[in-house]
Coordinates of C-alpha atoms in Angstrom, one line a residue:
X1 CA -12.0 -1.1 12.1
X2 CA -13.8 -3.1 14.3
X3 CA -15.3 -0.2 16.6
X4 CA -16.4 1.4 12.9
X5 CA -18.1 -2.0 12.4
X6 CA -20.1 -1.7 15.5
X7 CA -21.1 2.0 14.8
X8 CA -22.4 1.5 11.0
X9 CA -24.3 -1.6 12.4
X10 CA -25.9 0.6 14.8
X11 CA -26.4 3.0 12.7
X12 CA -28.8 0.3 10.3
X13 CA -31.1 -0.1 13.4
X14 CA -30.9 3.6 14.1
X15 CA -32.3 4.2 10.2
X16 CA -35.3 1.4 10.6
X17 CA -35.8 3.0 13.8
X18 CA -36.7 6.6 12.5
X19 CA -38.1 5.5 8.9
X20 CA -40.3 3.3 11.0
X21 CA -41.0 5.5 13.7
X22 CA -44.6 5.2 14.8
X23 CA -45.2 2.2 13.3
X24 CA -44.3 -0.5 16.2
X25 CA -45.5 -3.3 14.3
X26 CA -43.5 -2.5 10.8
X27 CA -40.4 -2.0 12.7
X28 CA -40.6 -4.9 14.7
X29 CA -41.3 -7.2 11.3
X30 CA -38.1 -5.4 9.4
X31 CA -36.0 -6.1 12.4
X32 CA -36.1 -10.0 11.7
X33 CA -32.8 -10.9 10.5
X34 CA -31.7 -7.3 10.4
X35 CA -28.4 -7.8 12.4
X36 CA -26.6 -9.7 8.6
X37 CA -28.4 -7.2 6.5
X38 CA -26.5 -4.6 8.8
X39 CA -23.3 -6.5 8.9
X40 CA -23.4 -6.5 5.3
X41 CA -23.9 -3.2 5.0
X42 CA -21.0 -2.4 7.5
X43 CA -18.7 -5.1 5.6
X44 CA -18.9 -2.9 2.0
X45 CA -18.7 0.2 3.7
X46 CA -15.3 -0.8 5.5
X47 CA -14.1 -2.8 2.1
X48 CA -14.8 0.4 0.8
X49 CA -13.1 2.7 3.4
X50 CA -9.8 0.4 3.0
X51 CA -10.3 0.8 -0.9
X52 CA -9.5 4.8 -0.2
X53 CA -6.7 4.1 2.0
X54 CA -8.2 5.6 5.3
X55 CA -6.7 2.1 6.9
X56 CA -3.2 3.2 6.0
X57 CA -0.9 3.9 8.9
X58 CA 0.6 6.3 7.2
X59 CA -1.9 7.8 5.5
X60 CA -0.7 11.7 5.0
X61 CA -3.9 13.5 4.9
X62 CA -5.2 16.4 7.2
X63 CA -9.0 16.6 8.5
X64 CA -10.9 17.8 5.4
X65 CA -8.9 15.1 3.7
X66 CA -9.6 11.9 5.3
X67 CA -13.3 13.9 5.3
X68 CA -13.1 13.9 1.9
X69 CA -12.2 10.6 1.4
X70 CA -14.8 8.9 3.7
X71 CA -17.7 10.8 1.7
X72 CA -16.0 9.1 -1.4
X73 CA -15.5 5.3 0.3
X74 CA -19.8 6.0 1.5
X75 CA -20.7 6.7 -2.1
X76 CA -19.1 3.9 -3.5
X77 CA -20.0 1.2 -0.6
X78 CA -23.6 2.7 -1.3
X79 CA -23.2 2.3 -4.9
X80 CA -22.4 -1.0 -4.1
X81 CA -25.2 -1.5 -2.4
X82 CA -27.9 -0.5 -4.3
X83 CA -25.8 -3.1 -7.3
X84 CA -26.0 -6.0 -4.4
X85 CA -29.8 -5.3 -3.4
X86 CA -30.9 -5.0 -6.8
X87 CA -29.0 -8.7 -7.8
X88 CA -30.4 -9.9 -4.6
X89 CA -33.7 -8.7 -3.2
X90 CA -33.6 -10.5 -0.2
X91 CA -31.3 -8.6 1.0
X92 CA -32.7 -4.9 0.6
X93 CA -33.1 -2.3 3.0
X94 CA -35.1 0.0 1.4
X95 CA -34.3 3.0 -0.5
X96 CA -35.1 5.1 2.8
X97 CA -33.2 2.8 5.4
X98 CA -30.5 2.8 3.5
X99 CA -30.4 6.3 2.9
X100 CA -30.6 6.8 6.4
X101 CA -28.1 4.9 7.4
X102 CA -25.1 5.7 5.2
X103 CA -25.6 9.7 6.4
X104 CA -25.9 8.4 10.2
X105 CA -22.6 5.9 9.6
X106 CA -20.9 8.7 7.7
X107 CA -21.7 11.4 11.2
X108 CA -20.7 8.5 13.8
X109 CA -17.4 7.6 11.9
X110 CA -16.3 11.1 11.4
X111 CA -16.8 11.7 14.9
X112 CA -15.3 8.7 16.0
X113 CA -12.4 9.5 13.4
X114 CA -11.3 13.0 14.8
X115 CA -11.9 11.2 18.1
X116 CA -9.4 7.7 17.4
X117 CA -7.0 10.4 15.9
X118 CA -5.8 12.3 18.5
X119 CA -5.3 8.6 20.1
X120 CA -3.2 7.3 17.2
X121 CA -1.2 10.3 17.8
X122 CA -0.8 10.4 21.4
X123 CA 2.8 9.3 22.4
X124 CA 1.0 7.9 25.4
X125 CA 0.1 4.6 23.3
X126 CA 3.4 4.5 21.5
X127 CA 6.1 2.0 22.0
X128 CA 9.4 3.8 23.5
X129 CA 12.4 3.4 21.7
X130 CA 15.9 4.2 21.5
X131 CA 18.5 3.7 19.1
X132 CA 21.9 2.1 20.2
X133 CA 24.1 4.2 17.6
X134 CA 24.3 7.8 16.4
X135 CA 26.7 7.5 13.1
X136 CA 25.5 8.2 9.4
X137 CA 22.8 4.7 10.0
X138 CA 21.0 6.3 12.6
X139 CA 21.0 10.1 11.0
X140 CA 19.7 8.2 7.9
X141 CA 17.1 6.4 9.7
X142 CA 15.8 9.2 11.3
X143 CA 15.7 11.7 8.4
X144 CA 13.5 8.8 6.9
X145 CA 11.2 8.2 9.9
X146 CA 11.0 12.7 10.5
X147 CA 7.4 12.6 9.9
X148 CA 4.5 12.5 12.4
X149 CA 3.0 10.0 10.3
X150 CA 6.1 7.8 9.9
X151 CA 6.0 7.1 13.8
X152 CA 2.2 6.9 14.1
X153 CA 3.6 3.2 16.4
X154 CA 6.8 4.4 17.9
X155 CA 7.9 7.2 19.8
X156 CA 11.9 8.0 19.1
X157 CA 13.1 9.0 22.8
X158 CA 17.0 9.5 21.2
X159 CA 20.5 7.7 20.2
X160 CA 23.2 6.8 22.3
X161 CA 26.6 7.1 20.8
X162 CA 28.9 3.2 20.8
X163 CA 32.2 3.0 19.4
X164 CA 34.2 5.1 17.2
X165 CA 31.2 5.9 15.1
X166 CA 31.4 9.5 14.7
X167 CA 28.2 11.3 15.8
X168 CA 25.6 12.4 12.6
X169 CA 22.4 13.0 14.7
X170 CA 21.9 16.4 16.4
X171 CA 22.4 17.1 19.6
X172 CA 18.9 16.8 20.8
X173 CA 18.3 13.3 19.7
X174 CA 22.1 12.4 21.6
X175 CA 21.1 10.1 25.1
X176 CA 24.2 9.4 27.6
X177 CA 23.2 6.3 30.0
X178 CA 23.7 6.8 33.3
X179 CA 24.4 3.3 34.9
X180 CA 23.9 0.2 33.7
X181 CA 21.8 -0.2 30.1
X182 CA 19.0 -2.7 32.2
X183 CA 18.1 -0.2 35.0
X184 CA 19.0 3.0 32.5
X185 CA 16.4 1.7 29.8
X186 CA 13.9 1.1 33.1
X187 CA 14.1 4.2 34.3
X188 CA 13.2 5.9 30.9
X189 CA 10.5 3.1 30.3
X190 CA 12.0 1.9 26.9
X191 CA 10.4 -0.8 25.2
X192 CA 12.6 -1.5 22.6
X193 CA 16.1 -1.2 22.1
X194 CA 17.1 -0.7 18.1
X195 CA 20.8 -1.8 17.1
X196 CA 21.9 0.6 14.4
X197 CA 25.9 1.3 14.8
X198 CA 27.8 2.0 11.6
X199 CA 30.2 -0.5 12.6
X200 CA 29.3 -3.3 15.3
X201 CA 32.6 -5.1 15.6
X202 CA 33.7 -4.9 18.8
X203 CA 31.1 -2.2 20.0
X204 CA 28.0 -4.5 20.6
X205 CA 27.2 -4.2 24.6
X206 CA 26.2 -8.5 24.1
X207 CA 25.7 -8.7 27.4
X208 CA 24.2 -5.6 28.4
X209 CA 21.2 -6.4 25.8
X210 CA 21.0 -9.9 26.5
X211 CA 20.4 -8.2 30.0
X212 CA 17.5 -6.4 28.4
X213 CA 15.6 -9.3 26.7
X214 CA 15.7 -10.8 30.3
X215 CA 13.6 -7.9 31.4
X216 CA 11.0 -8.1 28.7
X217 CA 12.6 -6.0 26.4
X218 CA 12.5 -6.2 22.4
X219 CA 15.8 -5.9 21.2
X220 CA 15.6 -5.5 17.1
X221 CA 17.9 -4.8 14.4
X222 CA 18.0 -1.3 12.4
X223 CA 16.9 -3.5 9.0
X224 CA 14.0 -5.5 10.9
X225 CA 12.7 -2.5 12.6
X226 CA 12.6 -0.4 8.8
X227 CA 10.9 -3.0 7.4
X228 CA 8.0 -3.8 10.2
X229 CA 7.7 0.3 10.3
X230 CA 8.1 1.9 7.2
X231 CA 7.2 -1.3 4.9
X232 CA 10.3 -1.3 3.1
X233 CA 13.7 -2.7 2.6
X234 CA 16.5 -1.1 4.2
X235 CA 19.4 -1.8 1.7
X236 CA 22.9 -1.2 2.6
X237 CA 26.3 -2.9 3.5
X238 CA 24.6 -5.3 6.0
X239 CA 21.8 -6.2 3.4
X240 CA 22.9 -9.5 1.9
X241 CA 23.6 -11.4 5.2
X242 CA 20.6 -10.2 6.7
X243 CA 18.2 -11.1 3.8
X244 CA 19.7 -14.2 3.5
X245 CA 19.4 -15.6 6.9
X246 CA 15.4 -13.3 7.8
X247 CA 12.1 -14.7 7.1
X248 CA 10.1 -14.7 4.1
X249 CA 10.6 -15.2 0.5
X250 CA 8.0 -18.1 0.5
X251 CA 8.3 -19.7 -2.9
X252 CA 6.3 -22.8 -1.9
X253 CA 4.4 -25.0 -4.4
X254 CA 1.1 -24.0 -2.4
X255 CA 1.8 -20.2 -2.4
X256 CA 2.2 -20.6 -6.0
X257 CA -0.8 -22.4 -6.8
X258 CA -3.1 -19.9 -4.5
X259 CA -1.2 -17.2 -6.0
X260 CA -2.8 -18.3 -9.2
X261 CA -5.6 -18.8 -8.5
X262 CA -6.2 -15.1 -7.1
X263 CA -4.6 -14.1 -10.4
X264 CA -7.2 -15.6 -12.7
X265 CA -10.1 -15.1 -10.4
X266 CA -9.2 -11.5 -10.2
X267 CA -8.4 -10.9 -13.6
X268 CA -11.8 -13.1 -14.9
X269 CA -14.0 -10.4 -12.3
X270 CA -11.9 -7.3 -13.4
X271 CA -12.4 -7.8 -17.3
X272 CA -16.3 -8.6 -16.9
X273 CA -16.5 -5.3 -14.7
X274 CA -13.9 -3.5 -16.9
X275 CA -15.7 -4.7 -20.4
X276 CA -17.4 -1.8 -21.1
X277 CA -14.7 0.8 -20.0
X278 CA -12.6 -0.9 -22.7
X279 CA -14.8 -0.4 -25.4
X280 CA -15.5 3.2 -24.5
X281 CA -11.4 3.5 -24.2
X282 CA -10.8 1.4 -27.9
X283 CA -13.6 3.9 -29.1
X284 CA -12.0 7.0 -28.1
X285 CA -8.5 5.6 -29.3
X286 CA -9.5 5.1 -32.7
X287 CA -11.7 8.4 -32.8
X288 CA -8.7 10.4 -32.4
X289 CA -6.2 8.5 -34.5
X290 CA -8.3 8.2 -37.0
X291 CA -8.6 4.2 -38.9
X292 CA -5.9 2.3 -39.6
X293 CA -3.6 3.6 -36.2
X294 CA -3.7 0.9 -33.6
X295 CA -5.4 0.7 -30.5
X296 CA -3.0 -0.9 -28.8
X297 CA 0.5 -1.1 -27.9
X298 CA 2.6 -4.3 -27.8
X299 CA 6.0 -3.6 -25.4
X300 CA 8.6 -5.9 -24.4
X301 CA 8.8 -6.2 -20.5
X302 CA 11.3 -8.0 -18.2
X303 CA 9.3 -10.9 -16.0
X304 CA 10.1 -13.6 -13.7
X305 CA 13.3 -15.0 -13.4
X306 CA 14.4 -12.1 -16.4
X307 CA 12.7 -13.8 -19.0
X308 CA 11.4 -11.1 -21.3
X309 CA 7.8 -11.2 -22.8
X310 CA 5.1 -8.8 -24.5
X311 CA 3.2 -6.8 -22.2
X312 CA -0.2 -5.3 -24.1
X313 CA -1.7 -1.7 -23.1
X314 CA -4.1 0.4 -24.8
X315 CA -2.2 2.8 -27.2
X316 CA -1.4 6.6 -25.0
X317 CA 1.2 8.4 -27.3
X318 CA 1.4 9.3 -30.7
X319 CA 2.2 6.1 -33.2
X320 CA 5.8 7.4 -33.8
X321 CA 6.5 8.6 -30.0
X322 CA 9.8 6.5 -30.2
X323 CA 10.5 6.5 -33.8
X324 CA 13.6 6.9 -33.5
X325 CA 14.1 3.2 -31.1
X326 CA 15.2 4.7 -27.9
X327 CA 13.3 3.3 -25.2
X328 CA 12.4 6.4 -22.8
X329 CA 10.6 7.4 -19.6
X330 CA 7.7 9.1 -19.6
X331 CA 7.8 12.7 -18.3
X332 CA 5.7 15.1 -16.6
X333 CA 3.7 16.4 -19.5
X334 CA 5.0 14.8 -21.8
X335 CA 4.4 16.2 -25.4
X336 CA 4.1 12.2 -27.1
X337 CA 0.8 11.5 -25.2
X338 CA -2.3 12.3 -27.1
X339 CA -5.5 13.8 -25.2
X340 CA -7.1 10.6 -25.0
X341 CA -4.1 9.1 -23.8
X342 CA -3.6 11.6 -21.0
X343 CA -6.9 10.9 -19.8
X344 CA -6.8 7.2 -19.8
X345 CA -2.8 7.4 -18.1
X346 CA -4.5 9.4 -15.6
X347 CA -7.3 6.8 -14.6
X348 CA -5.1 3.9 -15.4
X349 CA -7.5 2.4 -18.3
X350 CA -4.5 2.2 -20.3
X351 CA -3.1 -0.5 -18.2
X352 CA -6.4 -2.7 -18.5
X353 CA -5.7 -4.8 -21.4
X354 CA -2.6 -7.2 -19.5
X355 CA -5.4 -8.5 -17.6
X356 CA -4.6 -10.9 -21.2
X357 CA -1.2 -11.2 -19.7
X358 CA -2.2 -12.3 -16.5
X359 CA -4.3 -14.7 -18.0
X360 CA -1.5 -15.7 -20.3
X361 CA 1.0 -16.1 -17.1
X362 CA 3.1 -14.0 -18.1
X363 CA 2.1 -11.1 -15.3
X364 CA 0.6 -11.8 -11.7
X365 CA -2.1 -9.2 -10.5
X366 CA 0.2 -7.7 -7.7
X367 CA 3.7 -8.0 -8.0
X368 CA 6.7 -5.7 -8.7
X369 CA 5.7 -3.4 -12.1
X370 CA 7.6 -5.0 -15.2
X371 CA 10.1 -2.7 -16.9
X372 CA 11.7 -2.6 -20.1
X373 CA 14.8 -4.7 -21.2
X374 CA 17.1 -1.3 -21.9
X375 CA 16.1 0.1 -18.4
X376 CA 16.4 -3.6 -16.3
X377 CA 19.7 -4.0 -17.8
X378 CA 20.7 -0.2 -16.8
X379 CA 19.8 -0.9 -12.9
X380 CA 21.4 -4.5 -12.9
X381 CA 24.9 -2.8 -13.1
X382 CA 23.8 0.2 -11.2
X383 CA 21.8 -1.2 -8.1
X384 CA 22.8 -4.1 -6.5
X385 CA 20.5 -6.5 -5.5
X386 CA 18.0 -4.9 -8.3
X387 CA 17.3 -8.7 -10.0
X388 CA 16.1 -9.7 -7.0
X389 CA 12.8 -8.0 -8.0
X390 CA 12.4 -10.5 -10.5
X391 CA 12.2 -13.7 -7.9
X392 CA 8.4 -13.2 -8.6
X393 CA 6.2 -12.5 -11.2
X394 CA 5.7 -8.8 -12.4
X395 CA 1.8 -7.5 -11.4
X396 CA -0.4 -5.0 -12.5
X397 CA -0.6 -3.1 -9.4
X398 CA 2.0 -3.6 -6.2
X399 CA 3.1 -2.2 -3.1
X400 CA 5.7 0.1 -4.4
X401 CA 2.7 1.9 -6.5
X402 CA 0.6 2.4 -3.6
X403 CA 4.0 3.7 -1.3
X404 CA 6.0 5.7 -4.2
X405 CA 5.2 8.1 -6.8
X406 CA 5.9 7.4 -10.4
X407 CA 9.6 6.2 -11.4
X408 CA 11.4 8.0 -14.0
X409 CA 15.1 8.2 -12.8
X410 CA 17.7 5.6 -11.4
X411 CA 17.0 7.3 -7.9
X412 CA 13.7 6.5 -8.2
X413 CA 14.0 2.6 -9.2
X414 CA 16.5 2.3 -6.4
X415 CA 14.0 3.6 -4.0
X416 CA 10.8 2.0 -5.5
X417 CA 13.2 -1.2 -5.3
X418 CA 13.3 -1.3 -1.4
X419 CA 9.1 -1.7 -1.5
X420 CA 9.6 -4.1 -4.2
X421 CA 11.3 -6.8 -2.5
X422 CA 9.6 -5.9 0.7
X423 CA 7.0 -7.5 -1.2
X424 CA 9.1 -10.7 -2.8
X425 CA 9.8 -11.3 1.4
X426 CA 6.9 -10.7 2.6
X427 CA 3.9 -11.8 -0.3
X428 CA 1.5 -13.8 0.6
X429 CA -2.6 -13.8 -0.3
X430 CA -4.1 -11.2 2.0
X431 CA -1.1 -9.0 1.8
X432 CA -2.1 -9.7 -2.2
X433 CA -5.8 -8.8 -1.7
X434 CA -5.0 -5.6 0.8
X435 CA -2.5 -4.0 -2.3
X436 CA -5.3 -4.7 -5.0
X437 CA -8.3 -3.5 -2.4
X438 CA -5.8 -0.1 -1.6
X439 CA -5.0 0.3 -5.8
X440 CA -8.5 1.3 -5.8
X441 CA -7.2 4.6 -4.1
X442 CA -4.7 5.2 -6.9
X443 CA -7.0 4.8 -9.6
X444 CA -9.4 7.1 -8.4
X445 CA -6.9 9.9 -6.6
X446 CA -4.3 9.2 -9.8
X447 CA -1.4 8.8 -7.5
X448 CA 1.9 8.3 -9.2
X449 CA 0.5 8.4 -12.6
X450 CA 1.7 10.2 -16.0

């Protein structure tokens, strides 16, 4: 990010430099004070860049992808631009400059992308790990962590078998130490030594790792290291000791108060940028249904600490899509959603009007997404821990929306559950502004929606 800064600000001076070519003395007089026009520039551009996810770790996208995507973030940020100069005119570049300088930033980033790549990717600049275990925890882990992308930090050298666990990773994963752990792990350069036995009693080399932290190395439990890499909770028999004695969960008074603040100044920016698109969406609701259907849709919604309220959307099915009272999940095509309603499902303008709810309290803007009362009580008997999810307020966008596609099975809340309260440990106000800058992605791609 911060070599991308440096490139688009050189590309600014590059752009005055060849509209301006010739003309020393115009140059020189547009170059006063140039460097915070550039940085503003590069600023937007990079905002706009993170907005289409290009700052994701595990971003799964090939060349013409991420390609793809910075041309979108470059027309946006310039959009934005051209919004910015014309509200402020002491700030403009020029029609030409900037021109000039969002095809010369879009060329050097590029370059540099395909470039930083192939270094992301190098196991060279990866931590070394091994895995202390090779039961059913450790073939789990590393069928969820199989991906290129997935160990874009770490590079898996294999597992070594303790215990009586009986070995579930293949062969070509299995390590033997030959010596002690300190001067084995040496040898193989490990940087970090990951505890994931199926059962530890008994089987813990205590001193052998204590040993290893001596030397410099991280030693790091199978749940921590899940989390800090894959951004999720690893849930299993070992969950409730170790969530109750980890870090986070911060439920402070100040957290609380900042987090509502961000909610109402979001939500008071959103709906003066969203006015007209909720117009245009009320318009085309009541074209189609004719007068006298309504435009929106009033649905009862589990929030914080279970307490059940209204949640308000714009109307997407049929007025009788659940005549018969049986609350349902949307499915893939589904036959109750009318033509305006797929389109505004798709681009998420049906979610727009419980910015009221945030308003109202009864939603944050990034939090955990609010289900119904039938379903909530469904996965509180089936999926332990699930009310856990409710130790915050629900949000209109959240991390599990930008990390998992849509829910529509108990499989699917249990997995979308581990991002959830990977965001009631770990919330906090930039990891609120990086999820709302990132939803901007989701919107326009239409990840998860139906």
């Amino acid at each position: 990010m911060l070599v991308e800064f440096l490139l688009i600000t050189a590309s600014v001076y590059a752009a005055v430099m060849l509209r301006f070519w010739g003309h020393a003395g115009t140059q020189t007089a547009f170059e006063q004070d140039l460097y915070w026009r550039a940085s503003l520039v590069a600023i937007l551009l990079i905002l706009s860049m993170a907005a289409l996810g290009l700052y994701q770790i595990h971003l799964r996208a090939g060349w013409l992808g991420r390609l793809s995507r910075l041309a979108v973030a470059f027309v946006l940020g310039g959009m934005a631009l051209t919004v910015l100069f014309y509200l402020v005119p002491e700030l403009d570049l020029g029609r030409g400059v900037l021109g000039i300088s969002l095809l010369l930033g879009y060329l050097v980033v590029s370059i540099w992308g395909l470039l930083s790549q192939s270094l992301v990717d190098a196991d060279l600049f990866k931590r070394r790990v091994i895995m202390l275990g090779a039961g059913e925890r450790a073939a789990e882990f590393v069928l969820m962590m199989r991906r290129k992308t997935d160990q874009r930090g770490f590079k898996l050298l294999g597992c070594v078998p303790i215990g009586a666990d009986p070995v579930s990773v293949s062969e070509s994963l299995l390590l033997h130490p030959d010596g002690t752990l300190n001067e084995w792990v040496s040898r193989l350069g490990v940087q970090e030594i990951v505890v994931g036995p199926d059962d530890r009693r008994g089987t813990l080399p205590v001193d052998a790792l204590l040993e290893c932290k001596k030397s410099g190395r991280a030693v790091t439990e199978l749940a921590q290291f899940v989390e800090r890499e894959a951004g999720k909770i690893k849930m299993g028999p070992t969950s409730p000791s170790w969530l109750v004695f980890s870090d986070g969960f911060n439920a402070s008074p100040m957290r609380s108060m900042t987090k509502r603040a961000f909610d109402l100044g979001t939500a008071l920016l959103v709906s003066l940028v969203a006015g007209p698109l909720m117009l245009l969406t009320a318009l085309a609701i009541r074209m189609e249904s004719g007068p006298g259907a309504p435009i929106l849709y009033r649905q009862e919604r589990v929030g914080e600490n279970g307490k059940v309220f209204r949640l308000i959307k714009f109307r997407s099915m049929g007025v009788d899509a659940e005549s018969d009272g049986v609350a349902r999940w949307a499915s893939k095509n589904d036959d109750r959603v009318t033509r305006v309603g797929r389109f505004i499902r798709k681009a998420r303008l049906d979610e727009l009007p419980q910015i009221w709810n945030v308003l109202r309290g009864d939603m944050s803007f990034v939090g955990p997404r609010p289900e119904r009362p039938k379903f909530v009580n469904e996965f509180n008997v089936r999926i332990g821990y699930y009310a856990l999810r409710h130790a915050v307020k629900p949000g209109l966008t959240g991390w599990a929306q930008l990390r998992y596609s849509y829910g529509s099975s108990m499989k699917d809340a249990e997995e979308k559950l581990k991002y959830d309260l990977f965001y009631v440990k770990n919330h906090n106000f930039v990891f609120d502004l990086a999820i709302l800058v990132q939803t901007v992605e989701v919107v326009l791609f239409g990840r998860g929606s139906r």
